[in-house]
Amino acid sequence: MKYGNYLAQQQSDFPESWRKHFIDYDTLKGFLKDLMVDTNVRLTTAFPRTHVFQFVPSDPQEPTFDHLLSTRLSTVAKLTPQFIRLLDAEVQKFNNFFVAIKDNTKKRVQNTLDSPTADVRECEQSLRDLLMLERFVFLNFTAVAKALKKHDKWSGLQVREPYLMRTSGMSFVQSTSLMRLKPELLAKLTSAMGAPNTFAESLDLPADSASIANATAELRSIASGDGSLQAKDPKTESTIGPLVELMHETQTVMISLRGPHGTDIIGAVLGCLKKHHCKIADFSLSRLHHDVTFGVLVYLQNRDVDLFGDLVTAAQKWDGTLSFDVQDARLKASKLADASQYALSEAPYARRVKYIATVLNERGLTPEFLSDWLNWLLEKKISVEQMRRLDSHSTLMCVEFRLSVPDTLSPEEMKSELIAISTGHQADVALQPDNVFRRQKRLVVFDMDSTLIQQEVIDEIARATGIEKEVAAITESAMQGEIDFKESLARRVALLKGTPVTALEDVKRSLLFTEGAHYLCRALKSAGFKLAVISGGFMPLAKYVKAELGLDYAFANQLQVSADGKSLTGITVGPVVDATRKAELLEVIAQAEGIALDQVVAVGDGANDLLMLGKASLGIAFNAKPRVQQQARARINQKSLANILYLMGYSESEAAELQL
């Protein structure tokens, strides 16, 4: 609802004699709309985004830049004082009426408080007078603040803060002493309605929100008929219900203070809220080095306009830029519910799903990629709610985005498009649902070959025995999913018949761990994770990797050895660790450790890892084959395994702490 319409609606609740003393908001807005819309001296906002200011206008009829600016400055210099004089007259009119009625209201309230025989109706009327005056002040102050906000928007000047500071000495702002009578009057009213003396005495407190809220709750109970208290006699009967609702009504205010003094900015706002007994509904904080923006959503129960004067003073003290917006009261319950279901940091749209996107490139996130990424978000109507840098390098490398995604977009569709966008920039985008399990993982399961280590171990054994090319061809065919893994394993192992067992020791010495493997595993173990390697390779080498990295479990194929223990027979013994077996072993480990699958991460690179990756809640294709990247939930095409920590929500500094 437009504030002018809202104000007119509220005026109808006041006596006729009061209405002509309200701020004439429509006249003020009309002045601005008719005369100042095309005078904005902030030229970047005054013209369409597509407008280009040329150094020398190509059209002779187009005004030069200096002439355009001079014309607008001259117009604003003429119209702004006129607007201020018009506003001054309205403020003076409203303040004069407040002064005239304040003393009479205070006298009536004080007489009620002093009278030992004051009944419910007298107390109720005095309280109603007090609340009406309080509401009159707040509605008019809000009209002044909103009119100034429009002026600043349409003129390009910033006069709201200094103007509001001008009003800090006026009577309607310095009305705190009158409003402090409210708790006493509430105590008198509850006592007249039959409340226990102990309750009435408990309300003999300063005018804070707690005492008023307690009294309001008591009166609400009485008015609804649900309470145990009853009026003393028929003469004390009252239509207290609507009055209770009026007392219970709060004003919602959004406040933002930005400045270079960091924590002082936060402290300044909170100090004002403490002084005026506001209830904090939500807050938001952003920081860029020393520059802090602190936003807070508050409920102001007493309509204490002194709050705004104190905020203006605080902003000046700390070189801050203040903005605030008073929300229209008496919204319908459904609208109020809709407005309150979103945090300040969230995009306030219905039918949304929250995701975390981890954007990564070891070589640095380029403006070109970030621009393409943001354009994709805009195209899909995805809102960015939070951004957090995770790396600590001199060049931006990793950013975590919290996203609000329309529920009509499928994860598969988004993943496919993001692969296309990121591949050309050598970047990765991992998309995960933002739920409680995202940073509550407890088990990480790794493939071994080309994941924890850089080689394929059977190829290394083949190289030592001179059959490297034959084995490598079978290995590549299997990794591409062209032949069944069991068949490929049997073919490769058969080629190893007669290979000396000592060749396995030679291979151990030649293994190269993937960059970041030790760093990643140390961090995860320090954080309390269980770690496992499940490999389609061979057990002696899997045990070696387990020992080197400090893993908890190792599973792999077992090579049969000849009776004299000197050579391989060319066959395996026991269950073959293929794709199905890998997924089964992952689940067995999770069950043994009492860990839910929602808390499991799996990392692999080959087709035989897909079932395992799919079983885990976060399956990461690490420098994997194209087919695996297409099917896995997330992918990393960077050199270091340590980048997995970013996908798990750890910043670089947090990961470094886990190394100690």
Short mmCIF file of C-alpha atoms in Angstrom, two decimals, residues 36-486:
data_model
loop_
_atom_site.label_atom_id
_atom_site.label_comp_id
_atom_site.label_asym_id
_atom_site.label_seq_id
_atom_site.Cartn_x
_atom_site.Cartn_y
_atom_site.Cartn_z
CA MET A 36 11.56 17.64 -9.11
CA VAL A 37 11.38 14.33 -10.96
CA ASP A 38 13.56 15.58 -13.85
CA THR A 39 15.98 17.63 -11.77
CA ASN A 40 18.15 14.89 -10.26
CA VAL A 41 21.75 16.08 -10.04
CA ARG A 42 22.98 12.50 -9.65
CA LEU A 43 23.19 12.07 -13.40
CA THR A 44 24.09 8.38 -13.26
CA THR A 45 20.67 7.61 -11.80
CA ALA A 46 18.76 10.39 -13.54
CA PHE A 47 19.16 8.96 -17.03
CA PRO A 48 18.44 5.51 -18.50
CA ARG A 49 21.19 2.94 -18.04
CA THR A 50 21.79 2.92 -21.78
CA HIS A 51 22.44 6.68 -21.91
CA VAL A 52 26.01 7.62 -22.79
CA PHE A 53 27.37 11.06 -21.91
CA GLN A 54 29.54 12.16 -24.83
CA PHE A 55 32.48 14.47 -24.35
CA VAL A 56 31.20 16.52 -27.27
CA PRO A 57 27.50 15.94 -28.11
CA SER A 58 26.99 14.60 -31.61
CA ASP A 59 23.63 16.36 -31.81
CA PRO A 60 23.94 20.19 -31.78
CA GLN A 61 20.54 20.33 -30.08
CA GLU A 62 21.75 18.21 -27.19
CA PRO A 63 22.94 20.30 -24.21
CA THR A 64 26.59 20.14 -23.26
CA PHE A 65 27.49 18.37 -20.06
CA ASP A 66 28.28 21.56 -18.16
CA HIS A 67 25.03 23.16 -19.32
CA LEU A 68 23.01 20.10 -18.31
CA LEU A 69 24.60 20.03 -14.88
CA SER A 70 24.27 23.80 -14.42
CA THR A 71 20.58 23.69 -15.34
CA ARG A 72 19.81 20.89 -12.92
CA LEU A 73 21.82 22.41 -10.10
CA SER A 74 20.07 25.72 -10.58
CA THR A 75 16.65 24.06 -10.56
CA VAL A 76 17.41 22.01 -7.47
CA ALA A 77 18.91 25.06 -5.76
CA LYS A 78 15.60 26.84 -6.31
CA LEU A 79 13.17 23.99 -5.60
CA THR A 80 14.80 22.31 -2.59
CA PRO A 81 14.51 25.41 -0.36
CA GLN A 82 10.87 25.70 -1.47
CA PHE A 83 10.26 22.10 -0.50
CA ILE A 84 11.99 22.58 2.85
CA ARG A 85 9.86 25.64 3.59
CA LEU A 86 6.74 23.67 2.68
CA LEU A 87 7.85 20.78 4.88
CA ASP A 88 8.78 23.14 7.72
CA ALA A 89 5.26 24.55 7.68
CA GLU A 90 3.76 21.07 7.85
CA VAL A 91 6.07 20.00 10.68
CA GLN A 92 5.35 23.19 12.61
CA LYS A 93 1.60 22.68 12.16
CA PHE A 94 1.76 19.14 13.48
CA ASN A 95 4.13 20.08 16.33
CA ASN A 96 1.95 23.02 17.41
CA PHE A 97 -1.06 20.74 17.69
CA PHE A 98 0.98 18.24 19.66
CA VAL A 99 2.06 20.96 22.10
CA ALA A 100 -1.53 22.15 22.48
CA ILE A 101 -2.93 18.72 23.25
CA LYS A 102 0.01 17.22 25.15
CA ASP A 103 -0.55 19.10 28.42
CA ASN A 104 -4.26 18.31 28.49
CA THR A 105 -3.58 14.63 27.83
CA LYS A 106 -0.89 14.48 30.50
CA LYS A 107 -3.18 16.21 33.01
CA ARG A 108 -6.04 13.75 32.36
CA VAL A 109 -3.73 10.76 32.64
CA GLN A 110 -2.17 12.06 35.85
CA ASN A 111 -5.63 12.72 37.38
CA THR A 112 -6.61 9.14 36.58
CA LEU A 113 -3.45 7.83 38.19
CA ASP A 114 -3.94 9.97 41.29
CA SER A 115 -7.63 9.11 41.73
CA PRO A 116 -8.25 6.26 44.22
CA THR A 117 -11.72 5.73 42.73
CA ALA A 118 -10.84 5.63 39.02
CA ASP A 119 -12.75 2.78 37.41
CA VAL A 120 -12.05 0.70 34.33
CA ARG A 121 -13.70 3.12 31.91
CA GLU A 122 -11.69 6.10 33.19
CA CYS A 123 -8.43 4.14 33.01
CA GLU A 124 -9.29 2.86 29.58
CA GLN A 125 -10.10 6.33 28.24
CA SER A 126 -6.86 7.78 29.61
CA LEU A 127 -4.89 4.96 28.09
CA ARG A 128 -6.70 5.39 24.80
CA ASP A 129 -5.86 9.13 24.78
CA LEU A 130 -2.21 8.35 25.45
CA LEU A 131 -2.00 5.71 22.73
CA MET A 132 -3.76 7.94 20.22
CA LEU A 133 -1.28 10.75 20.84
CA GLU A 134 1.63 8.35 20.53
CA ARG A 135 0.24 7.02 17.26
CA PHE A 136 -0.38 10.54 15.96
CA VAL A 137 3.28 11.42 16.52
CA PHE A 138 4.62 8.28 14.85
CA LEU A 139 2.40 8.49 11.77
CA ASN A 140 3.42 12.09 11.17
CA PHE A 141 7.10 11.50 11.82
CA THR A 142 6.99 8.62 9.34
CA ALA A 143 5.34 10.91 6.79
CA VAL A 144 8.17 13.43 7.22
CA ALA A 145 10.85 10.74 6.87
CA LYS A 146 9.26 9.26 3.75
CA ALA A 147 8.78 12.68 2.12
CA LEU A 148 12.47 13.45 2.73
CA LYS A 149 13.44 10.07 1.29
CA LYS A 150 11.55 10.87 -1.92
CA HIS A 151 13.15 14.31 -2.08
CA ASP A 152 16.64 12.82 -1.80
CA LYS A 153 15.84 10.22 -4.44
CA TRP A 154 14.46 12.71 -6.97
CA SER A 155 16.84 15.62 -6.32
CA GLY A 156 20.09 13.74 -5.83
CA LEU A 157 20.80 15.66 -2.62
CA GLN A 158 21.06 14.09 0.81
CA VAL A 159 19.10 16.22 3.25
CA ARG A 160 17.13 13.65 5.24
CA GLU A 161 19.65 13.06 8.01
CA PRO A 162 20.43 16.71 8.76
CA TYR A 163 16.73 17.63 8.55
CA LEU A 164 15.72 14.94 11.02
CA MET A 165 18.48 16.11 13.32
CA ARG A 166 16.91 19.60 13.15
CA THR A 167 13.71 18.18 14.59
CA SER A 168 15.43 16.51 17.56
CA GLY A 169 14.69 19.50 19.81
CA MET A 170 11.01 19.79 18.92
CA SER A 171 8.30 18.89 21.39
CA PHE A 172 6.89 15.91 19.50
CA VAL A 173 10.33 14.24 19.59
CA GLN A 174 10.91 15.02 23.25
CA SER A 175 7.74 13.31 24.43
CA THR A 176 9.38 10.54 26.41
CA SER A 177 8.14 11.80 29.80
CA LEU A 178 4.55 11.55 28.63
CA MET A 179 4.97 8.01 27.32
CA ARG A 180 6.54 6.88 30.59
CA LEU A 181 3.11 7.17 32.16
CA LYS A 182 1.97 4.17 30.11
CA PRO A 183 3.18 1.40 32.48
CA GLU A 184 1.59 3.14 35.47
CA LEU A 185 -1.68 3.49 33.60
CA LEU A 186 -1.57 -0.14 32.53
CA ALA A 187 -1.06 -1.16 36.18
CA LYS A 188 -4.00 0.99 37.23
CA LEU A 189 -6.22 -0.52 34.55
CA THR A 190 -5.36 -4.14 35.38
CA SER A 191 -5.94 -3.41 39.04
CA ALA A 192 -9.35 -1.88 38.28
CA MET A 193 -10.25 -4.98 36.30
CA GLY A 194 -9.45 -7.21 39.27
CA ALA A 195 -5.84 -8.18 38.70
CA PRO A 196 -3.87 -9.22 41.81
CA ASN A 197 -2.05 -6.42 43.60
CA THR A 198 1.26 -8.21 43.09
CA PHE A 199 0.80 -7.99 39.34
CA ALA A 200 -0.14 -4.32 39.49
CA GLU A 201 2.91 -3.62 41.63
CA SER A 202 5.12 -5.48 39.18
CA LEU A 203 4.18 -2.99 36.49
CA ASP A 204 5.51 -0.04 38.49
CA LEU A 205 8.61 -0.07 36.28
CA PRO A 206 10.30 2.26 33.78
CA ALA A 207 8.60 2.51 30.40
CA ASP A 208 10.33 -0.46 28.83
CA SER A 209 8.96 -2.98 26.40
CA ALA A 210 8.99 -5.84 28.92
CA SER A 211 6.61 -4.19 31.39
CA ILE A 212 4.28 -3.05 28.64
CA ALA A 213 4.31 -6.47 26.98
CA ASN A 214 3.49 -8.18 30.29
CA ALA A 215 0.58 -5.87 30.96
CA THR A 216 -0.68 -6.21 27.41
CA ALA A 217 -0.62 -10.00 27.68
CA GLU A 218 -2.58 -9.84 30.95
CA LEU A 219 -5.18 -7.52 29.49
CA ARG A 220 -5.43 -9.68 26.37
CA SER A 221 -6.23 -12.65 28.58
CA ILE A 222 -8.90 -10.70 30.44
CA ALA A 223 -10.41 -9.30 27.25
CA SER A 224 -10.62 -12.70 25.56
CA GLY A 225 -12.38 -14.28 28.49
CA ASP A 226 -9.65 -16.91 28.79
CA GLY A 227 -8.06 -15.40 31.91
CA SER A 228 -9.05 -16.01 35.48
CA LEU A 229 -9.49 -12.33 36.25
CA GLN A 230 -12.91 -10.72 36.03
CA ALA A 231 -14.19 -7.16 36.37
CA LYS A 232 -15.26 -6.21 39.89
CA ASP A 233 -18.81 -5.19 38.97
CA PRO A 234 -20.93 -4.24 35.94
CA LYS A 235 -19.80 -0.60 36.18
CA THR A 236 -16.28 -1.72 35.36
CA GLU A 237 -17.23 -3.53 32.17
CA SER A 238 -15.25 -2.32 29.20
CA THR A 239 -14.72 -2.80 25.49
CA ILE A 240 -11.08 -3.44 26.26
CA GLY A 241 -10.40 -5.85 23.37
CA PRO A 242 -9.65 -3.34 20.60
CA LEU A 243 -7.58 -1.27 23.02
CA VAL A 244 -5.47 -4.28 23.92
CA GLU A 245 -4.84 -4.92 20.22
CA LEU A 246 -3.79 -1.30 19.78
CA MET A 247 -1.34 -1.58 22.68
CA HIS A 248 0.04 -4.82 21.30
CA GLU A 249 0.64 -3.32 17.84
CA THR A 250 4.30 -2.93 16.96
CA GLN A 251 6.04 -0.89 14.28
CA THR A 252 8.52 -2.64 12.01
CA VAL A 253 11.62 -0.63 11.12
CA MET A 254 14.49 -1.58 8.82
CA ILE A 255 17.73 0.20 9.73
CA SER A 256 21.07 0.20 7.91
CA LEU A 257 24.26 1.98 8.94
CA ARG A 258 27.38 1.89 6.80
CA GLY A 259 30.72 3.32 7.76
CA PRO A 260 34.50 2.88 8.03
CA HIS A 261 34.72 2.20 11.77
CA GLY A 262 33.87 -1.49 11.84
CA THR A 263 32.67 -2.67 15.21
CA ASP A 264 31.84 0.89 16.29
CA ILE A 265 29.13 0.95 13.61
CA ILE A 266 27.55 -2.19 15.03
CA GLY A 267 27.86 -0.90 18.58
CA ALA A 268 26.29 2.44 17.68
CA VAL A 269 23.16 0.80 16.26
CA LEU A 270 22.81 -1.68 19.09
CA GLY A 271 23.26 1.10 21.64
CA CYS A 272 20.32 2.99 20.14
CA LEU A 273 18.18 -0.14 20.09
CA LYS A 274 19.01 -0.83 23.73
CA LYS A 275 18.13 2.70 24.77
CA HIS A 276 14.73 2.55 23.07
CA HIS A 277 13.87 -1.04 24.06
CA CYS A 278 13.53 -2.36 20.52
CA LYS A 279 13.10 -6.03 19.80
CA ILE A 280 15.53 -7.36 17.19
CA ALA A 281 13.87 -9.61 14.62
CA ASP A 282 16.89 -10.15 12.35
CA PHE A 283 20.20 -8.63 11.30
CA SER A 284 22.68 -8.75 8.45
CA LEU A 285 26.35 -7.78 8.30
CA SER A 286 28.74 -7.28 5.41
CA ARG A 287 32.34 -6.15 5.62
CA LEU A 288 34.99 -5.04 3.13
CA HIS A 289 38.16 -4.40 5.13
CA HIS A 290 37.24 -1.52 7.49
CA ASP A 291 33.99 -0.65 5.73
CA VAL A 292 31.01 -2.27 7.47
CA THR A 293 27.31 -2.27 6.63
CA PHE A 294 25.10 -3.37 9.50
CA GLY A 295 21.42 -3.89 8.79
CA VAL A 296 18.82 -4.73 11.40
CA LEU A 297 15.08 -5.38 11.39
CA VAL A 298 13.45 -4.26 14.65
CA TYR A 299 10.04 -4.10 16.26
CA LEU A 300 9.40 -0.77 17.93
CA GLN A 301 6.51 -1.18 20.33
CA ASN A 302 6.34 2.27 21.86
CA ARG A 303 6.53 4.29 18.63
CA ASP A 304 9.44 6.16 20.15
CA VAL A 305 10.58 8.62 17.46
CA ASP A 306 13.59 9.56 19.59
CA LEU A 307 15.17 6.40 18.17
CA PHE A 308 15.66 8.02 14.77
CA GLY A 309 17.25 11.14 16.17
CA ASP A 310 19.71 9.01 18.11
CA LEU A 311 20.51 6.98 15.01
CA VAL A 312 21.21 10.17 13.04
CA THR A 313 23.54 11.36 15.81
CA ALA A 314 25.33 8.02 15.88
CA ALA A 315 25.76 8.07 12.10
CA GLN A 316 27.38 11.50 12.26
CA LYS A 317 29.66 10.47 15.13
CA TRP A 318 31.04 7.50 13.23
CA ASP A 319 31.08 9.01 9.72
CA GLY A 320 28.34 6.60 8.74
CA THR A 321 25.62 6.63 6.12
CA LEU A 322 22.23 5.93 7.66
CA SER A 323 19.12 4.65 5.97
CA PHE A 324 15.92 3.42 7.54
CA ASP A 325 12.46 2.53 6.39
CA VAL A 326 9.38 2.42 8.57
CA GLN A 327 7.11 -0.38 7.42
CA ASP A 328 3.39 0.28 7.29
CA ALA A 329 1.67 -1.08 10.38
CA ARG A 330 -1.55 -3.08 10.53
CA LEU A 331 -0.70 -5.29 7.61
CA LYS A 332 -3.02 -8.19 7.12
CA ALA A 333 -1.94 -11.26 9.04
CA SER A 334 -1.18 -13.19 5.86
CA LYS A 335 1.06 -10.46 4.51
CA LEU A 336 2.84 -10.13 7.81
CA ALA A 337 3.43 -13.87 7.89
CA ASP A 338 4.81 -13.80 4.36
CA ALA A 339 7.13 -10.93 5.23
CA SER A 340 8.47 -12.58 8.38
CA GLN A 341 9.36 -15.97 6.90
CA TYR A 342 12.50 -14.61 5.24
CA ALA A 343 15.72 -13.57 6.94
CA LEU A 344 17.27 -10.25 5.90
CA SER A 345 20.02 -12.19 4.15
CA GLU A 346 17.53 -14.14 2.03
CA ALA A 347 15.89 -13.35 -1.28
CA PRO A 348 12.20 -12.87 -0.34
CA TYR A 349 10.64 -15.03 -3.04
CA ALA A 350 8.28 -17.97 -2.72
CA ARG A 351 8.86 -21.49 -4.06
CA ARG A 352 12.63 -21.41 -3.74
CA VAL A 353 15.26 -23.99 -2.86
CA LYS A 354 18.55 -23.10 -1.18
CA TYR A 355 21.82 -24.26 -2.74
CA ILE A 356 25.50 -23.72 -2.10
CA ALA A 357 27.66 -23.20 -5.18
CA THR A 358 31.42 -23.53 -4.75
CA VAL A 359 33.20 -21.76 -7.61
CA LEU A 360 36.85 -22.73 -8.03
CA ASN A 361 39.88 -22.19 -10.23
CA GLU A 362 43.44 -22.73 -8.95
CA ARG A 363 44.74 -20.31 -11.60
CA GLY A 364 42.38 -17.60 -10.44
CA LEU A 365 38.73 -16.77 -11.06
CA THR A 366 38.72 -14.39 -14.00
CA PRO A 367 36.25 -11.54 -14.51
CA GLU A 368 35.27 -13.21 -17.79
CA PHE A 369 34.20 -16.40 -16.04
CA LEU A 370 32.53 -14.61 -13.13
CA SER A 371 30.58 -12.47 -15.59
CA ASP A 372 29.37 -15.55 -17.48
CA TRP A 373 28.48 -17.22 -14.18
CA LEU A 374 26.46 -14.22 -12.94
CA ASN A 375 24.71 -13.84 -16.30
CA TRP A 376 23.66 -17.48 -16.05
CA LEU A 377 22.26 -16.83 -12.58
CA LEU A 378 20.29 -13.87 -13.89
CA GLU A 379 18.99 -15.85 -16.85
CA LYS A 380 17.74 -18.58 -14.51
CA LYS A 381 16.29 -16.05 -12.03
CA ILE A 382 18.60 -17.39 -9.32
CA SER A 383 19.28 -14.92 -6.51
CA VAL A 384 22.61 -14.59 -4.71
CA GLU A 385 22.02 -14.34 -0.96
CA GLN A 386 25.55 -14.58 0.38
CA MET A 387 29.10 -14.73 -0.93
CA ARG A 388 32.08 -15.99 1.07
CA ARG A 389 35.65 -16.11 -0.10
CA LEU A 390 37.28 -19.40 0.92
CA ASP A 391 40.86 -19.03 -0.33
CA SER A 392 43.58 -16.74 1.05
CA HIS A 393 45.68 -16.27 -2.08
CA SER A 394 46.69 -12.97 -3.61
CA THR A 395 44.44 -13.83 -6.57
CA LEU A 396 40.81 -14.77 -6.01
CA MET A 397 40.58 -18.54 -6.36
CA CYS A 398 37.47 -19.86 -4.60
CA VAL A 399 34.13 -18.32 -3.66
CA GLU A 400 31.16 -19.93 -1.97
CA PHE A 401 27.74 -18.62 -3.05
CA ARG A 402 24.49 -19.17 -1.17
CA LEU A 403 21.76 -19.24 -3.80
CA SER A 404 17.97 -19.01 -3.84
CA VAL A 405 16.90 -21.19 -6.78
CA PRO A 406 13.41 -21.48 -8.32
CA ASP A 407 12.03 -24.92 -7.50
CA THR A 408 11.23 -25.45 -11.18
CA LEU A 409 14.95 -25.90 -12.01
CA SER A 410 16.26 -29.45 -11.76
CA PRO A 411 19.77 -30.16 -10.40
CA GLU A 412 20.57 -32.21 -13.52
CA GLU A 413 19.65 -29.36 -15.85
CA MET A 414 21.71 -26.87 -13.87
CA LYS A 415 24.72 -29.19 -13.63
CA SER A 416 24.78 -29.80 -17.37
CA GLU A 417 24.67 -26.10 -18.18
CA LEU A 418 27.28 -25.23 -15.56
CA ILE A 419 29.70 -27.78 -17.01
CA ALA A 420 29.35 -26.07 -20.38
CA ILE A 421 29.92 -22.61 -18.86
CA SER A 422 32.85 -23.50 -16.62
CA THR A 423 34.81 -25.84 -18.92
CA GLY A 424 35.86 -23.07 -21.29
CA HIS A 425 37.28 -21.09 -18.36
CA GLN A 426 39.05 -24.06 -16.71
CA ALA A 427 36.90 -23.47 -13.66
CA ASP A 428 34.63 -25.70 -11.59
CA VAL A 429 31.19 -25.04 -10.12
CA ALA A 430 29.95 -27.55 -7.54
CA LEU A 431 26.25 -27.24 -6.65
CA GLN A 432 24.97 -28.78 -3.40
CA PRO A 433 21.68 -28.50 -1.49
CA ASP A 434 22.14 -26.17 1.47
CA ASN A 435 21.03 -28.45 4.28
CA VAL A 436 22.24 -29.49 7.72
CA PHE A 437 24.33 -32.36 6.33
CA ARG A 438 26.43 -30.26 3.96
CA ARG A 439 28.97 -29.36 6.65
CA GLN A 440 28.30 -32.40 8.83
CA LYS A 441 30.13 -35.04 6.80
CA ARG A 442 31.90 -37.77 8.77
CA LEU A 443 33.24 -40.29 6.25
CA VAL A 444 35.29 -39.78 3.07
CA VAL A 445 35.93 -42.73 0.73
CA PHE A 446 38.57 -42.49 -2.01
CA ASP A 447 39.41 -44.41 -5.12
CA MET A 448 43.16 -45.02 -5.26
CA ASP A 449 44.49 -45.10 -8.83
CA SER A 450 44.61 -41.64 -10.46
CA THR A 451 42.91 -40.24 -7.36
CA LEU A 452 45.01 -40.61 -4.20
CA ILE A 453 47.99 -41.57 -6.36
CA GLN A 454 48.85 -40.30 -9.81
CA GLN A 455 49.34 -43.71 -11.43
CA GLU A 456 47.35 -46.84 -12.28
CA VAL A 457 49.15 -49.50 -10.23
CA ILE A 458 48.59 -52.34 -12.67
CA ASP A 459 50.21 -50.20 -15.35
CA GLU A 460 53.19 -49.65 -13.05
CA ILE A 461 53.52 -53.41 -12.48
CA ALA A 462 53.25 -53.96 -16.24
CA ARG A 463 55.93 -51.36 -16.89
CA ALA A 464 58.28 -53.24 -14.60
CA THR A 465 57.62 -56.47 -16.52
CA GLY A 466 57.64 -55.15 -20.08
CA ILE A 467 53.90 -55.56 -20.88
CA GLU A 468 52.95 -51.93 -20.32
CA LYS A 469 51.28 -51.25 -23.68
CA GLU A 470 49.01 -54.33 -23.57
CA VAL A 471 47.82 -53.59 -20.02
CA ALA A 472 47.42 -49.86 -20.62
CA ALA A 473 45.12 -50.47 -23.59
CA ILE A 474 42.84 -52.70 -21.50
CA THR A 475 42.89 -50.20 -18.59
CA GLU A 476 41.87 -47.26 -20.77
CA SER A 477 39.06 -49.26 -22.37
CA ALA A 478 37.73 -50.12 -18.90
CA MET A 479 37.95 -46.55 -17.59
CA GLN A 480 35.94 -45.36 -20.57
CA GLY A 481 33.26 -47.93 -19.77
CA GLU A 482 33.74 -49.79 -23.05
CA ILE A 483 34.24 -53.22 -21.45
CA ASP A 484 33.08 -54.76 -18.20
CA PHE A 485 35.41 -54.09 -15.29
CA LYS A 486 35.58 -57.74 -14.18
#
